[in-house]
Amino acid sequence: MTRSEMKDAIVHHLTYTLGKDASHAQLYDWRMALSYAVRDRIVDRWFEATRRTYAEKRKRVYYLSLEFLIGRLLKDAVVNMRLEEAALGALEDLGIPFREIIEDEPDAALGNGGLGRLAACFLESQATLGLPAMGYGIRYENGLFRQSFDHGQQVEEPEEWLRQNHAWEFVRPEVSIDIGFGGHVQEIGQRANWYPSEMVIAMGHDTPIIGWKGRWGNTLRLWESRPMHGFDLARFNRGDYAAAAEPEALARTLSRVLYPDDTTEQGKELRLRQEFFFTAASLRDILRRFESEYDDLKLLPKKAAIQINDTHPAIAGPELVRILVDERNVEFGEAVEIARATLSYTNHTLLPEALETWGEARMGRLLPRHMQIIDRIDDLHRRATKTSNINAHQDGKVHMGTLGFIMAHKVNGVAALHTELMKTTVFKDLHAAYPDRIVNQTNGVTPRRWLLSSNPRLAALVTEAIGEEWAYHLEELKKLEPFIEDAAWLERFMAAKRANKVSLSNWIAEDLGVSVDPDSIFDIQVKRIHEYKRQHLNLLETVAHWQEIRDNPNAGWTPRVKIFGGKAFPGYIYAKNMVRLANDMAAVMNSDPLTSRYLKVVFPPNYNVSLAERLIPAADLSEQISTAGKEASGTGNMKFALNGALTIGTLDGANVEIRDLVGPENFFLFGMTAEEVVARRAEPGHAERAIAADPRLARALEAIRSGRFSPDEPGRYHSITENLAHDDYFMVCSDFSDYWRAQREAETAFADQAKWAHMAALNTARTGWFSSDRTIRGYMKDVWDVEAARLADIDDN
Ligand code: NBG
């Protein structure tokens, strides 16, 4: 597409789709016009992929996930369709700045963190590889809350990404599926009729997901909840307006909010309803498609693979069995076989509080037939394994992890260490009963978004050196290694990093009013705020470092900017206190005339995908400091390393694999191993001893405890300091001294810029393995047993 064709397309949509005259168009109008112009190019490719899938009778993959953290879509689409030149040129001719247009798009924040972002990277990789696949989720009216700070405290506001029209979705009123809740069951021999007492409609909204070079397109289908019956006209006519609208409002609550809940279980009935709502709608849709092509249900596992993303859609097992038995007359044992061969389940966390359970009373009331089926599944499983202690329904609760496991033919972990820990901890007994079921699929990230699109300076340098294939075969980055031995090339690598740091510094100055020196170490920790991720370890080290600078301000310190980003679950008081402490520290430190040249603390509010795209390319040091054994994988760690940041981290999650690949000399390792953590935790007084042994730690804790950063309320952080000094479940104190050592090592390395450049560039060159294309290939082979369509080799766009 040429620049002038693009210009015509934009003006056409501005005029006829948006009904705006160019002289009156706002940024929003231009953005929508460009989006539609790009979308038009996508649609043909998308249709073609669907046609081929049917014609070639291909197996499809269905990814069921309560979260898809897709962020902005316009830039992705432009990049993958290779329309950058045309779009840039056309907008230039029209006098509209491309960057402003890109940044005008609201983030689709339909996820909490890593789990949701992984789902989004997977969709893109599936499309890139030509794998017929479909994502299914909920079209939340309000995504993850918008975070702001009031005197340093986190305030949550609703995120309203749908306030303006959304350019990327196609509404599918014809795809409307009835979903029932409650009611009663009438058993007729083996099968039963379920008569729900409440019904809502799930209506589909489709977003095309286009792969690299537009060679394949898949669909993300998100369900909106609608009332069965419109509003109550009789009541309305009597003047009872609120009551007339009530059924509609109630039905809508199902797709209203995303629970800010990635590691703590809410226990809310609404959450269970959401889970059943989208799972049941998706299964119906999948079966409808299958039955339009085949008439033998035994073929289902050969033609469909359904991935259960964490336990949230684990009700899929009983629901699929219910449909097969009650509505298709399949014998129970066979129905379980078919369902199991079709389903597979990914576990994303070992934190016990995050493994969902539902009380039997609630479950029995809401899903009476499913409760009966779960008991029969348990029965079958007990007989097959001759075990009695691992039922899904146990101790008055339904354990969704166990249910997911029993009903899946493969269960995967998301990094090597995590997968091993699954076998020895949460799923120990199940693993013994089904030793071939657990497999590992280490997470990955899409290089199109996380390097090509978000870091154009580095991307251009890489392409110039090794050609552009790397965006599709990320392992090609290995070819950079010889360039890294060339001092002149390394200088250009560092110049790209510095330019990214200058851009970020300018943004921080403009948006947050803090001036930072781009020659500082940019030391970044961005992720959900959680004790296991240990932002407080980082904060303690920051305090201790600040104290040392104050002791001796003229000692030639290496300047450092500590950047934090992330949201705390609204009910998680401890995490919210950590946010506030970071902000209180920033206020004191950034205005300290003795230290502020050497140390700044920055906490931009409302961390989201777009902010990540801004921060990661500018990072020198990536903080991956969770208590070993707690972070299932991490995916931010991969994005940082790929963008040439060095990791300071523990042997946890995918850090282990990152370190193996980049080489231990290019990674700042510290802390106890997962095994050591367990052993140390069992020693009474571990925290007290660690504090007594490290005067720096004691002094830093005391500064926080005594109100150095909260003079107006000295006791504000007692709950944190008390917890660290005594209980310290996450072993912050015990890992502090080693963390301090690693931080100083990082500083020393940074002071030698040539050496640092070498280490940083090797991180980029050696992390190609972390492409989500590799991960998806792994699932295709080990879990889904599916092949991709053949894609044309040449770029004919
Ligand atoms: C998260 C883990 C991360 C992991 C992502 C993606 C949940 C429940 N788990 O370590 O905490 O990278 O999943 O697998 O959100």
PDB file of N, CA and C in Angstrom, residues 318 332 360 364 368-383 391-394 397-398 403:
ATOM      1  N   PRO A 318     -16.391 -30.384  33.694  1.00  0.00           N
ATOM      2  CA  PRO A 318     -17.770 -30.826  33.971  1.00  0.00           C
ATOM      3  C   PRO A 318     -18.796 -30.302  32.961  1.00  0.00           C
ATOM      4  N   PHE A 332     -21.298 -41.820  30.053  1.00  0.00           N
ATOM      5  CA  PHE A 332     -20.515 -40.973  30.956  1.00  0.00           C
ATOM      6  C   PHE A 332     -19.004 -41.195  30.832  1.00  0.00           C
ATOM      7  N   GLU A 360     -18.978 -26.028  48.475  1.00  0.00           N
ATOM      8  CA  GLU A 360     -19.924 -26.933  47.801  1.00  0.00           C
ATOM      9  C   GLU A 360     -21.346 -26.381  47.802  1.00  0.00           C
ATOM     10  N   GLY A 364     -23.180 -25.890  44.468  1.00  0.00           N
ATOM     11  CA  GLY A 364     -24.367 -26.718  44.299  1.00  0.00           C
ATOM     12  C   GLY A 364     -25.601 -25.872  43.972  1.00  0.00           C
ATOM     13  N   PRO A 368     -26.048 -26.830  39.955  1.00  0.00           N
ATOM     14  CA  PRO A 368     -26.414 -28.082  40.607  1.00  0.00           C
ATOM     15  C   PRO A 368     -26.023 -29.327  39.809  1.00  0.00           C
ATOM     16  N   ARG A 369     -26.184 -29.285  38.514  1.00  0.00           N
ATOM     17  CA  ARG A 369     -25.852 -30.454  37.708  1.00  0.00           C
ATOM     18  C   ARG A 369     -24.326 -30.687  37.672  1.00  0.00           C
ATOM     19  N   HIS A 370     -23.585 -29.595  37.651  1.00  0.00           N
ATOM     20  CA  HIS A 370     -22.124 -29.723  37.601  1.00  0.00           C
ATOM     21  C   HIS A 370     -21.583 -30.366  38.868  1.00  0.00           C
ATOM     22  N   MET A 371     -22.241 -30.041  39.988  1.00  0.00           N
ATOM     23  CA  MET A 371     -21.820 -30.621  41.255  1.00  0.00           C
ATOM     24  C   MET A 371     -21.947 -32.152  41.201  1.00  0.00           C
ATOM     25  N   GLN A 372     -23.051 -32.629  40.644  1.00  0.00           N
ATOM     26  CA  GLN A 372     -23.238 -34.087  40.521  1.00  0.00           C
ATOM     27  C   GLN A 372     -22.167 -34.684  39.609  1.00  0.00           C
ATOM     28  N   ILE A 373     -21.892 -33.976  38.531  1.00  0.00           N
ATOM     29  CA  ILE A 373     -20.917 -34.506  37.566  1.00  0.00           C
ATOM     30  C   ILE A 373     -19.521 -34.532  38.177  1.00  0.00           C
ATOM     31  N   ILE A 374     -19.196 -33.490  38.943  1.00  0.00           N
ATOM     32  CA  ILE A 374     -17.874 -33.463  39.593  1.00  0.00           C
ATOM     33  C   ILE A 374     -17.717 -34.678  40.504  1.00  0.00           C
ATOM     34  N   ASP A 375     -18.766 -35.020  41.240  1.00  0.00           N
ATOM     35  CA  ASP A 375     -18.677 -36.189  42.116  1.00  0.00           C
ATOM     36  C   ASP A 375     -18.471 -37.478  41.314  1.00  0.00           C
ATOM     37  N   ARG A 376     -19.121 -37.552  40.184  1.00  0.00           N
ATOM     38  CA  ARG A 376     -18.945 -38.764  39.364  1.00  0.00           C
ATOM     39  C   ARG A 376     -17.565 -38.810  38.719  1.00  0.00           C
ATOM     40  N   ILE A 377     -17.044 -37.630  38.369  1.00  0.00           N
ATOM     41  CA  ILE A 377     -15.670 -37.584  37.823  1.00  0.00           C
ATOM     42  C   ILE A 377     -14.694 -38.062  38.899  1.00  0.00           C
ATOM     43  N   ASP A 378     -14.897 -37.568  40.113  1.00  0.00           N
ATOM     44  CA  ASP A 378     -14.058 -37.997  41.241  1.00  0.00           C
ATOM     45  C   ASP A 378     -14.106 -39.515  41.408  1.00  0.00           C
ATOM     46  N   ASP A 379     -15.293 -40.023  41.331  1.00  0.00           N
ATOM     47  CA  ASP A 379     -15.528 -41.451  41.472  1.00  0.00           C
ATOM     48  C   ASP A 379     -14.704 -42.261  40.480  1.00  0.00           C
ATOM     49  N   LEU A 380     -14.828 -41.839  39.234  1.00  0.00           N
ATOM     50  CA  LEU A 380     -14.124 -42.499  38.140  1.00  0.00           C
ATOM     51  C   LEU A 380     -12.616 -42.447  38.370  1.00  0.00           C
ATOM     52  N   HIS A 381     -12.165 -41.288  38.764  1.00  0.00           N
ATOM     53  CA  HIS A 381     -10.738 -41.054  38.979  1.00  0.00           C
ATOM     54  C   HIS A 381     -10.224 -41.883  40.166  1.00  0.00           C
ATOM     55  N   ARG A 382     -11.049 -42.000  41.208  1.00  0.00           N
ATOM     56  CA  ARG A 382     -10.651 -42.827  42.363  1.00  0.00           C
ATOM     57  C   ARG A 382     -10.485 -44.280  41.955  1.00  0.00           C
ATOM     58  N   ARG A 383     -11.419 -44.737  41.168  1.00  0.00           N
ATOM     59  CA  ARG A 383     -11.344 -46.134  40.749  1.00  0.00           C
ATOM     60  C   ARG A 383     -10.157 -46.364  39.811  1.00  0.00           C
ATOM     61  N   ASN A 391      -9.391 -35.925  45.688  1.00  0.00           N
ATOM     62  CA  ASN A 391     -10.619 -35.626  44.962  1.00  0.00           C
ATOM     63  C   ASN A 391     -10.731 -34.140  44.673  1.00  0.00           C
ATOM     64  N   ALA A 392     -11.448 -33.823  43.587  1.00  0.00           N
ATOM     65  CA  ALA A 392     -11.736 -32.413  43.324  1.00  0.00           C
ATOM     66  C   ALA A 392     -12.690 -31.884  44.394  1.00  0.00           C
ATOM     67  N   HIS A 393     -13.655 -32.707  44.748  1.00  0.00           N
ATOM     68  CA  HIS A 393     -14.620 -32.299  45.776  1.00  0.00           C
ATOM     69  C   HIS A 393     -14.162 -32.909  47.100  1.00  0.00           C
ATOM     70  N   GLN A 394     -13.700 -32.075  47.977  1.00  0.00           N
ATOM     71  CA  GLN A 394     -13.104 -32.558  49.215  1.00  0.00           C
ATOM     72  C   GLN A 394     -13.233 -31.497  50.298  1.00  0.00           C
ATOM     73  N   LYS A 397     -15.405 -28.485  49.752  1.00  0.00           N
ATOM     74  CA  LYS A 397     -15.068 -27.508  48.703  1.00  0.00           C
ATOM     75  C   LYS A 397     -14.765 -28.216  47.396  1.00  0.00           C
ATOM     76  N   VAL A 398     -14.921 -27.458  46.296  1.00  0.00           N
ATOM     77  CA  VAL A 398     -14.445 -27.959  45.015  1.00  0.00           C
ATOM     78  C   VAL A 398     -13.098 -27.283  44.736  1.00  0.00           C
ATOM     79  N   LEU A 403      -9.486 -30.325  39.950  1.00  0.00           N
ATOM     80  CA  LEU A 403     -10.445 -30.605  38.875  1.00  0.00           C
ATOM     81  C   LEU A 403      -9.795 -30.401  37.508  1.00  0.00           C
TER      82      LEU A 403
END
